[in-house]
Short mmCIF file of C-alpha atoms and ligand atoms in Angstrom, two decimals:
data_model
loop_
_atom_site.label_atom_id
_atom_site.label_comp_id
_atom_site.label_asym_id
_atom_site.label_seq_id
_atom_site.Cartn_x
_atom_site.Cartn_y
_atom_site.Cartn_z
CA GLU A 106 49.31 140.09 35.95
CA GLU A 107 50.01 140.59 40.13
CA ARG A 108 51.68 136.88 39.44
CA ALA A 109 54.26 137.96 36.63
CA GLY A 110 54.98 141.06 38.74
CA GLN A 111 56.14 139.11 41.98
CA ALA A 112 57.80 136.42 39.84
CA ARG A 113 59.84 139.54 38.24
CA PHE A 114 60.35 140.83 41.19
CA ASP A 115 61.75 137.77 43.36
CA GLU A 116 64.10 137.34 40.39
CA ILE A 117 65.46 140.52 40.65
CA ILE A 118 65.86 140.35 44.60
CA ALA A 119 67.75 136.70 44.17
CA LYS A 120 70.18 137.70 41.64
CA ASP A 121 70.74 140.77 44.12
CA SER A 122 69.91 143.49 41.62
CA ARG A 123 67.91 146.40 41.86
CA ILE A 124 64.43 147.39 42.08
CA GLU A 125 63.43 150.89 40.60
CA PRO A 126 60.41 153.14 41.49
CA ARG A 127 58.47 152.11 37.88
CA ASP A 128 58.73 148.27 38.76
CA TRP A 129 56.06 146.10 40.16
CA MET A 130 56.90 145.60 44.11
CA PRO A 131 54.71 144.10 46.76
CA GLU A 132 52.94 146.45 49.10
CA GLY A 133 54.97 145.18 52.13
CA TYR A 134 57.91 145.99 50.25
CA ARG A 135 56.79 149.55 49.42
CA LYS A 136 55.46 149.71 53.04
CA THR A 137 58.63 149.35 54.74
CA LEU A 138 60.74 151.46 52.60
CA THR A 139 59.01 154.20 52.88
CA ARG A 140 58.81 153.72 56.49
CA GLN A 141 62.32 153.18 56.69
CA ILE A 142 63.60 155.98 54.44
CA SER A 143 61.26 158.35 55.77
CA GLN A 144 62.08 157.87 59.55
CA HIS A 145 65.76 158.17 58.08
CA ALA A 146 64.91 161.80 56.76
CA HIS A 147 62.95 162.82 59.46
CA SER A 148 66.48 161.87 61.41
CA GLU A 149 68.40 164.08 59.49
CA ILE A 150 66.30 166.94 59.89
CA ILE A 151 65.91 166.68 63.08
CA GLY A 152 69.06 165.91 63.74
CA MET A 153 70.30 169.76 62.41
CA GLN A 154 68.98 170.90 65.97
CA PRO A 155 71.38 169.49 68.78
CA GLU A 156 74.66 170.99 66.46
CA ALA A 157 72.48 174.00 65.18
CA ASN A 158 72.05 175.20 68.65
CA TRP A 159 76.07 175.68 68.91
CA ILE A 160 76.87 176.91 65.74
CA THR A 161 76.74 180.44 67.89
CA ARG A 162 79.14 179.22 70.27
CA ALA A 163 81.52 177.76 68.05
CA PRO A 164 85.06 178.28 69.58
CA SER A 165 86.65 180.08 66.33
CA LEU A 166 85.39 181.41 63.40
CA LYS A 167 86.92 178.41 61.47
CA ARG A 168 84.89 175.73 63.86
CA LYS A 169 81.94 178.09 63.35
CA ALA A 170 82.07 177.55 59.12
CA ILE A 171 82.85 173.52 59.45
CA LEU A 172 79.76 173.56 61.77
CA MET A 173 78.02 175.25 59.39
CA ALA A 174 78.55 172.92 56.88
CA LYS A 175 77.96 169.78 58.38
CA VAL A 176 74.55 170.75 59.60
CA GLN A 177 73.68 172.08 56.14
CA ASP A 178 74.96 168.75 54.54
CA GLU A 179 72.23 166.94 57.06
CA ALA A 180 69.52 169.37 55.42
CA GLY A 181 71.17 168.17 52.03
CA HIS A 182 70.64 164.62 53.04
CA GLY A 183 67.02 164.90 54.50
CA LEU A 184 65.67 166.33 51.13
CA TYR A 185 67.73 163.79 49.20
CA LEU A 186 66.15 161.00 51.52
CA TYR A 187 62.38 162.88 51.09
CA SER A 188 62.96 162.80 47.27
CA ALA A 189 64.00 158.85 47.52
CA ALA A 190 60.68 157.97 50.01
CA GLU A 191 58.14 159.80 47.31
CA THR A 192 59.36 157.49 44.57
CA LEU A 193 57.45 155.03 46.48
CA GLY A 194 54.05 156.98 45.97
CA THR A 195 53.62 159.15 49.79
CA PRO A 196 53.68 162.75 48.61
CA ARG A 197 56.20 164.70 51.16
CA ASP A 198 53.26 166.62 52.56
CA GLU A 199 51.92 163.42 54.02
CA LEU A 200 55.57 162.38 55.34
CA ASN A 201 56.17 165.79 57.01
CA ASP A 202 52.77 165.29 58.53
CA GLN A 203 53.70 161.93 60.03
CA LEU A 204 56.50 163.95 61.44
CA LEU A 205 55.01 167.21 62.67
CA SER A 206 51.55 165.12 64.35
CA GLY A 207 54.18 162.96 66.64
CA ARG A 208 52.96 160.09 64.52
CA ALA A 209 56.67 159.59 62.82
CA LYS A 210 59.67 158.11 64.29
CA TYR A 211 63.10 159.51 63.81
CA SER A 212 66.60 158.29 65.20
CA SER A 213 66.18 157.80 69.12
CA ILE A 214 69.81 159.91 69.24
CA PHE A 215 68.51 163.23 68.34
CA ASN A 216 66.58 163.30 71.87
CA TYR A 217 69.47 163.90 73.78
CA PRO A 218 70.96 167.42 74.77
CA ALA A 219 74.11 168.65 73.28
CA ARG A 220 75.39 170.51 76.63
CA THR A 221 78.77 171.31 76.01
CA TRP A 222 81.41 172.41 72.75
CA ALA A 223 82.96 168.71 73.56
CA ASP A 224 79.32 167.05 72.71
CA MET A 225 80.14 168.39 68.39
CA GLY A 226 82.95 165.95 68.88
CA ALA A 227 81.17 163.09 70.67
CA ILE A 228 78.33 163.47 67.95
CA GLY A 229 80.84 164.09 64.85
CA TRP A 230 82.70 160.80 66.27
CA LEU A 231 80.23 158.49 67.80
CA VAL A 232 76.89 159.44 66.05
CA ASP A 233 78.04 159.94 62.53
CA GLY A 234 80.61 156.94 62.96
CA ALA A 235 77.62 154.86 63.88
CA ALA A 236 75.56 156.49 61.19
CA ILE A 237 78.50 155.40 58.51
CA ALA A 238 78.53 151.69 60.46
CA ASN A 239 74.83 151.27 59.23
CA GLN A 240 74.36 153.18 56.14
CA VAL A 241 77.63 151.81 54.26
CA PRO A 242 75.82 148.44 53.83
CA LEU A 243 72.57 150.75 52.93
CA CYS A 244 74.42 151.81 49.27
CA ARG A 245 73.87 148.30 48.80
CA ALA A 246 69.79 148.37 49.64
CA SER A 247 67.81 146.67 47.10
CA TYR A 248 65.74 149.71 46.16
CA GLY A 249 67.61 151.85 43.55
CA PRO A 250 67.01 155.11 44.61
CA TYR A 251 67.63 154.67 48.46
CA GLY A 252 71.32 152.82 47.76
CA ARG A 253 72.46 155.54 45.12
CA ALA A 254 71.03 158.34 47.76
CA MET A 255 73.09 156.54 50.56
CA VAL A 256 76.40 156.72 48.75
CA ARG A 257 76.56 160.52 48.50
CA VAL A 258 75.25 160.40 52.03
CA CYS A 259 78.02 158.13 53.44
CA LYS A 260 80.86 160.15 51.80
CA GLU A 261 79.57 163.36 53.71
CA GLU A 262 79.35 161.55 56.68
CA SER A 263 82.67 160.41 56.55
CA PHE A 264 84.23 164.19 56.92
CA HIS A 265 81.64 164.68 59.85
CA GLN A 266 82.97 161.73 61.27
CA ARG A 267 86.63 162.91 61.10
CA GLN A 268 85.68 166.73 62.11
CA GLY A 269 84.40 165.14 65.42
CA PHE A 270 87.35 163.05 65.81
CA GLU A 271 89.49 166.14 65.36
CA ILE A 272 87.50 168.56 68.06
CA LEU A 273 88.10 165.52 70.39
CA LEU A 274 91.42 165.28 69.85
CA GLU A 275 92.32 168.77 70.19
CA LEU A 276 90.27 168.63 73.48
CA ALA A 277 91.71 165.67 74.79
CA ASN A 278 95.71 167.12 73.88
CA GLY A 279 94.50 170.49 75.66
CA THR A 280 94.19 171.54 79.45
CA ALA A 281 92.98 169.00 82.12
CA GLU A 282 89.31 170.97 81.99
CA GLN A 283 89.39 170.55 78.29
CA LYS A 284 90.11 166.73 78.62
CA GLN A 285 87.58 166.45 81.14
CA MET A 286 84.93 167.77 78.99
CA ALA A 287 85.80 165.68 76.19
CA GLN A 288 85.75 162.52 78.38
CA ASP A 289 82.43 163.49 79.67
CA ALA A 290 80.69 164.02 76.24
CA VAL A 291 82.16 160.50 75.22
CA ASN A 292 80.60 158.98 78.69
CA ARG A 293 76.90 160.60 77.92
CA PHE A 294 77.04 159.58 73.93
CA TYR A 295 78.27 156.17 74.26
CA GLU A 296 75.14 154.42 75.26
CA PRO A 297 73.04 156.50 72.99
CA SER A 298 74.94 155.88 69.92
CA LEU A 299 74.81 152.14 70.62
CA MET A 300 71.40 152.02 70.45
CA MET A 301 71.17 153.84 67.15
CA PHE A 302 71.53 150.19 65.81
CA GLY A 303 67.87 149.55 67.15
CA PRO A 304 66.69 146.84 69.53
CA PRO A 305 68.64 143.59 69.74
CA ASP A 306 68.00 141.08 67.15
CA GLY A 307 65.39 138.92 69.27
CA ASP A 308 63.62 142.25 69.38
CA SER A 309 63.76 143.67 66.08
CA PRO A 310 60.46 142.91 64.01
CA ASN A 311 61.31 144.22 60.53
CA SER A 312 64.93 142.74 60.35
CA GLN A 313 64.40 139.45 58.94
CA GLN A 314 61.99 140.43 56.25
CA SER A 315 64.30 143.53 55.73
CA MET A 316 67.19 141.15 55.18
CA ALA A 317 65.09 139.09 52.72
CA TRP A 318 64.60 141.62 50.32
CA ASN A 319 67.72 142.94 50.55
CA ILE A 320 67.15 146.04 52.20
CA LYS A 321 69.24 145.51 55.38
CA ARG A 322 72.23 143.46 54.73
CA PHE A 323 73.49 143.02 58.09
CA THR A 324 71.40 142.78 61.54
CA ASN A 325 71.22 145.24 64.19
CA ASP A 326 73.70 143.21 66.70
CA ASP A 327 75.87 142.60 63.75
CA LEU A 328 76.54 146.17 63.00
CA ARG A 329 76.15 147.44 66.70
CA GLN A 330 79.30 144.56 66.85
CA ARG A 331 81.19 146.13 63.95
CA PHE A 332 80.97 149.56 65.73
CA VAL A 333 81.95 148.70 68.86
CA GLY A 334 85.32 147.16 67.39
CA MET A 335 85.81 150.31 65.35
CA ILE A 336 85.86 152.83 68.45
CA VAL A 337 87.55 150.75 71.08
CA GLU A 338 90.48 151.00 68.82
CA GLN A 339 89.95 154.71 67.92
CA VAL A 340 89.37 156.08 71.77
CA LYS A 341 92.79 154.85 72.54
CA VAL A 342 94.26 157.41 69.83
CA LEU A 343 92.47 159.95 71.84
CA GLY A 344 93.73 159.24 75.02
CA LEU A 345 89.95 158.74 76.26
CA THR A 346 88.11 156.08 77.41
CA LEU A 347 85.00 154.40 76.87
CA PRO A 348 82.48 154.24 79.88
CA ASP A 349 82.27 150.46 79.89
CA PRO A 350 84.34 148.76 82.00
CA GLU A 351 82.74 145.38 81.02
CA LEU A 352 83.82 145.91 77.67
CA ARG A 353 86.16 142.65 75.96
CA PHE A 354 86.54 140.64 73.22
CA ASP A 355 85.09 137.12 73.56
CA GLU A 356 87.46 134.77 71.42
CA THR A 357 85.24 132.19 71.81
CA ALA A 358 82.33 133.52 70.45
CA GLY A 359 83.89 135.74 68.36
CA GLN A 360 82.51 138.67 69.79
CA TRP A 361 82.22 141.77 71.60
CA ILE A 362 80.96 141.93 75.16
CA HIS A 363 79.52 145.27 76.06
CA LYS A 364 77.57 146.45 78.91
CA GLU A 365 73.85 145.63 79.08
CA LEU A 366 72.40 148.67 77.56
CA ASN A 367 69.30 150.29 79.00
CA TRP A 368 66.63 148.98 76.78
CA ASP A 369 63.68 150.72 78.79
CA GLU A 370 65.10 154.23 78.46
CA PHE A 371 65.26 153.31 74.55
CA LYS A 372 61.49 152.52 74.36
CA ALA A 373 60.54 155.43 76.25
CA VAL A 374 62.76 157.81 73.86
CA ILE A 375 61.52 156.16 70.76
CA SER A 376 57.71 156.46 71.78
CA GLY A 377 58.53 160.44 72.56
CA HIS A 378 59.29 160.51 76.13
CA GLY A 379 63.11 161.36 76.09
CA PRO A 380 64.72 164.06 76.99
CA CYS A 381 64.21 166.03 74.01
CA ASN A 382 61.27 164.83 71.95
CA ALA A 383 58.83 167.51 73.05
CA GLN A 384 61.64 170.69 72.10
CA ARG A 385 62.90 168.90 69.20
CA LEU A 386 58.98 168.59 67.42
CA ALA A 387 58.21 172.09 68.95
CA ARG A 388 61.43 173.60 67.26
CA ARG A 389 60.29 171.76 64.19
CA ARG A 390 57.09 172.81 64.03
CA GLU A 391 58.06 176.58 64.81
CA ALA A 392 60.14 176.32 61.84
CA HIS A 393 57.84 174.43 59.67
CA GLU A 394 55.08 177.63 60.23
CA ASN A 395 57.85 180.05 59.81
CA GLY A 396 58.94 178.19 56.17
CA ALA A 397 55.45 179.08 55.02
CA TRP A 398 56.03 181.91 52.97
CA VAL A 399 58.90 180.40 51.13
CA ARG A 400 57.14 177.14 50.22
CA GLU A 401 54.12 179.79 49.24
CA ALA A 402 56.91 181.63 46.80
CA ALA A 403 57.93 178.84 45.42
CA ALA A 404 54.71 177.34 44.42
CA ALA A 405 53.28 180.60 43.16
CA TYR A 406 56.83 180.98 41.11
CA ALA A 407 56.30 177.40 39.77
CA ALA A 408 52.72 178.06 38.67
CA ARG A 409 53.95 181.12 36.68
CA GLN A 410 56.47 179.15 35.02
CA THR A 411 53.98 176.53 33.72
CA GLU A 412 51.67 179.33 32.54
CA LYS A 413 54.49 180.57 30.44
CA VAL A 414 55.24 177.41 28.84
CA ALA A 415 51.42 176.53 28.26
N1 ACO B 655 65.89 155.37 66.86
C1 ACO B 655 64.65 155.53 66.71
N2 ACO B 655 63.82 154.20 66.10
C2 ACO B 655 64.36 153.35 66.23
C3 ACO B 655 65.75 153.16 66.51
C4 ACO B 655 66.31 154.35 67.05
N3 ACO B 655 67.46 154.07 66.81
N4 ACO B 655 66.43 151.55 66.04
C5 ACO B 655 64.90 150.68 65.83
N5 ACO B 655 63.77 152.32 65.55
C6 ACO B 655 62.87 151.36 65.44
C7 ACO B 655 62.36 150.99 63.69
O1 ACO B 655 62.31 152.18 62.91
C8 ACO B 655 60.95 150.04 64.02
O2 ACO B 655 60.00 151.34 64.05
P1 ACO B 655 58.08 150.68 63.69
O3 ACO B 655 57.66 150.70 64.68
O4 ACO B 655 57.89 151.85 62.80
O5 ACO B 655 58.42 149.58 62.88
C9 ACO B 655 61.10 149.72 65.12
O6 ACO B 655 61.90 150.47 66.09
C10 ACO B 655 61.71 148.63 65.51
O7 ACO B 655 63.16 148.17 65.12
P2 ACO B 655 63.45 147.30 63.97
O8 ACO B 655 62.75 146.47 63.88
O9 ACO B 655 64.90 146.64 64.12
O10 ACO B 655 63.41 148.30 62.54
P3 ACO B 655 64.36 148.51 61.36
O11 ACO B 655 64.68 147.10 60.78
O12 ACO B 655 63.67 149.73 60.65
O13 ACO B 655 66.03 148.73 61.70
C11 ACO B 655 67.46 150.50 61.89
C12 ACO B 655 65.98 149.76 62.45
C13 ACO B 655 68.56 150.06 61.92
C14 ACO B 655 67.80 151.93 62.00
C15 ACO B 655 66.94 150.69 60.34
O14 ACO B 655 65.45 151.44 60.14
C16 ACO B 655 67.84 151.53 59.75
O15 ACO B 655 69.07 151.28 59.37
N6 ACO B 655 67.55 152.88 59.13
C17 ACO B 655 68.16 153.42 58.36
C18 ACO B 655 69.27 154.42 58.65
C19 ACO B 655 68.49 155.66 59.92
O16 ACO B 655 67.66 156.05 60.25
N7 ACO B 655 69.59 156.59 60.28
C20 ACO B 655 68.96 157.59 60.78
C21 ACO B 655 70.25 157.67 61.88
S1 ACO B 655 71.79 158.24 61.62
C22 ACO B 655 71.59 160.26 60.90
O17 ACO B 655 70.81 160.86 61.00
C23 ACO B 655 72.60 160.74 61.20
#
């Protein structure tokens, strides 16, 4: 039966078609997807924090309403993705335990502090921009529930990216201090946003197999290249600069040459030692504990509904 399952799986992948939850799949495929989708879900949930910290300090009612909507979208993305991960067999409680106990990874980017209002602009423009560059190809991921979730997520991310760009544009056209604040935010988020795409291809243990399975469609470096090519043009519209004097397009190699990223810092951040890792996890644990009564009430209500039907 396993051999028939594998043959059918191979056929579906070869046709670039979709694997659904009830289909047979190799254990490695299930494990890789559970890892990637749950890490992605954790990132959305932890990623609410740097921006949520600014909701009370947004400079106008309009900005506050937009930022609140954006942070709520991220919560929705997290829930969507946990549901997609659960279809692979690991219950949400277990995924959540992995996050709260510090065993699970989540995106490096959310371990950096958001210091000024301009950071809301840089996060929207650069962080959500990088997320879109990475996630648009994931709409075609071979696992059905993941690919479908990505379609909706990407639409909302586009709105997030534009709102960030617009914050920066307004600051860049404001007073000299405001422009400086925008430039400073771009300077701090440039490198960490390039690191969101993951280690260089030579140090990416998962890429090859994930591409063979049609989960990833491009390598980490390919996507990083695309992203740099996009922001290099957009930054001109802002009237700001990227903090990378070495940045240039090499015609012969057909690629962007950017500065060497600090991969030691990246390794420290993804192993729990970034500037805000401890704070982010502590805050998440606290929110989980404070939300216990909601989960209990929901479970009690669901149990009563089942009783009524029976
Ligand atoms: N932050 C944290 N961990 C990372 C990052 C990063 N920026 N980049 C790579 N890693 C981890 C990988 O998850 C992998 O972890 P493991 O030890 O559990 O295997 C390890 O470093 C090695 O990297 P790769 O072999 O390159 O891993 P992978 O093939 O999974 O590629 C990538 C990494 C590109 C992030 C991929 O998992 C992906 O596309 N994920 C979905 C998108 C996502 O999670 N986005 C979250 C941020 S966007 C947002 O939430 C707004």
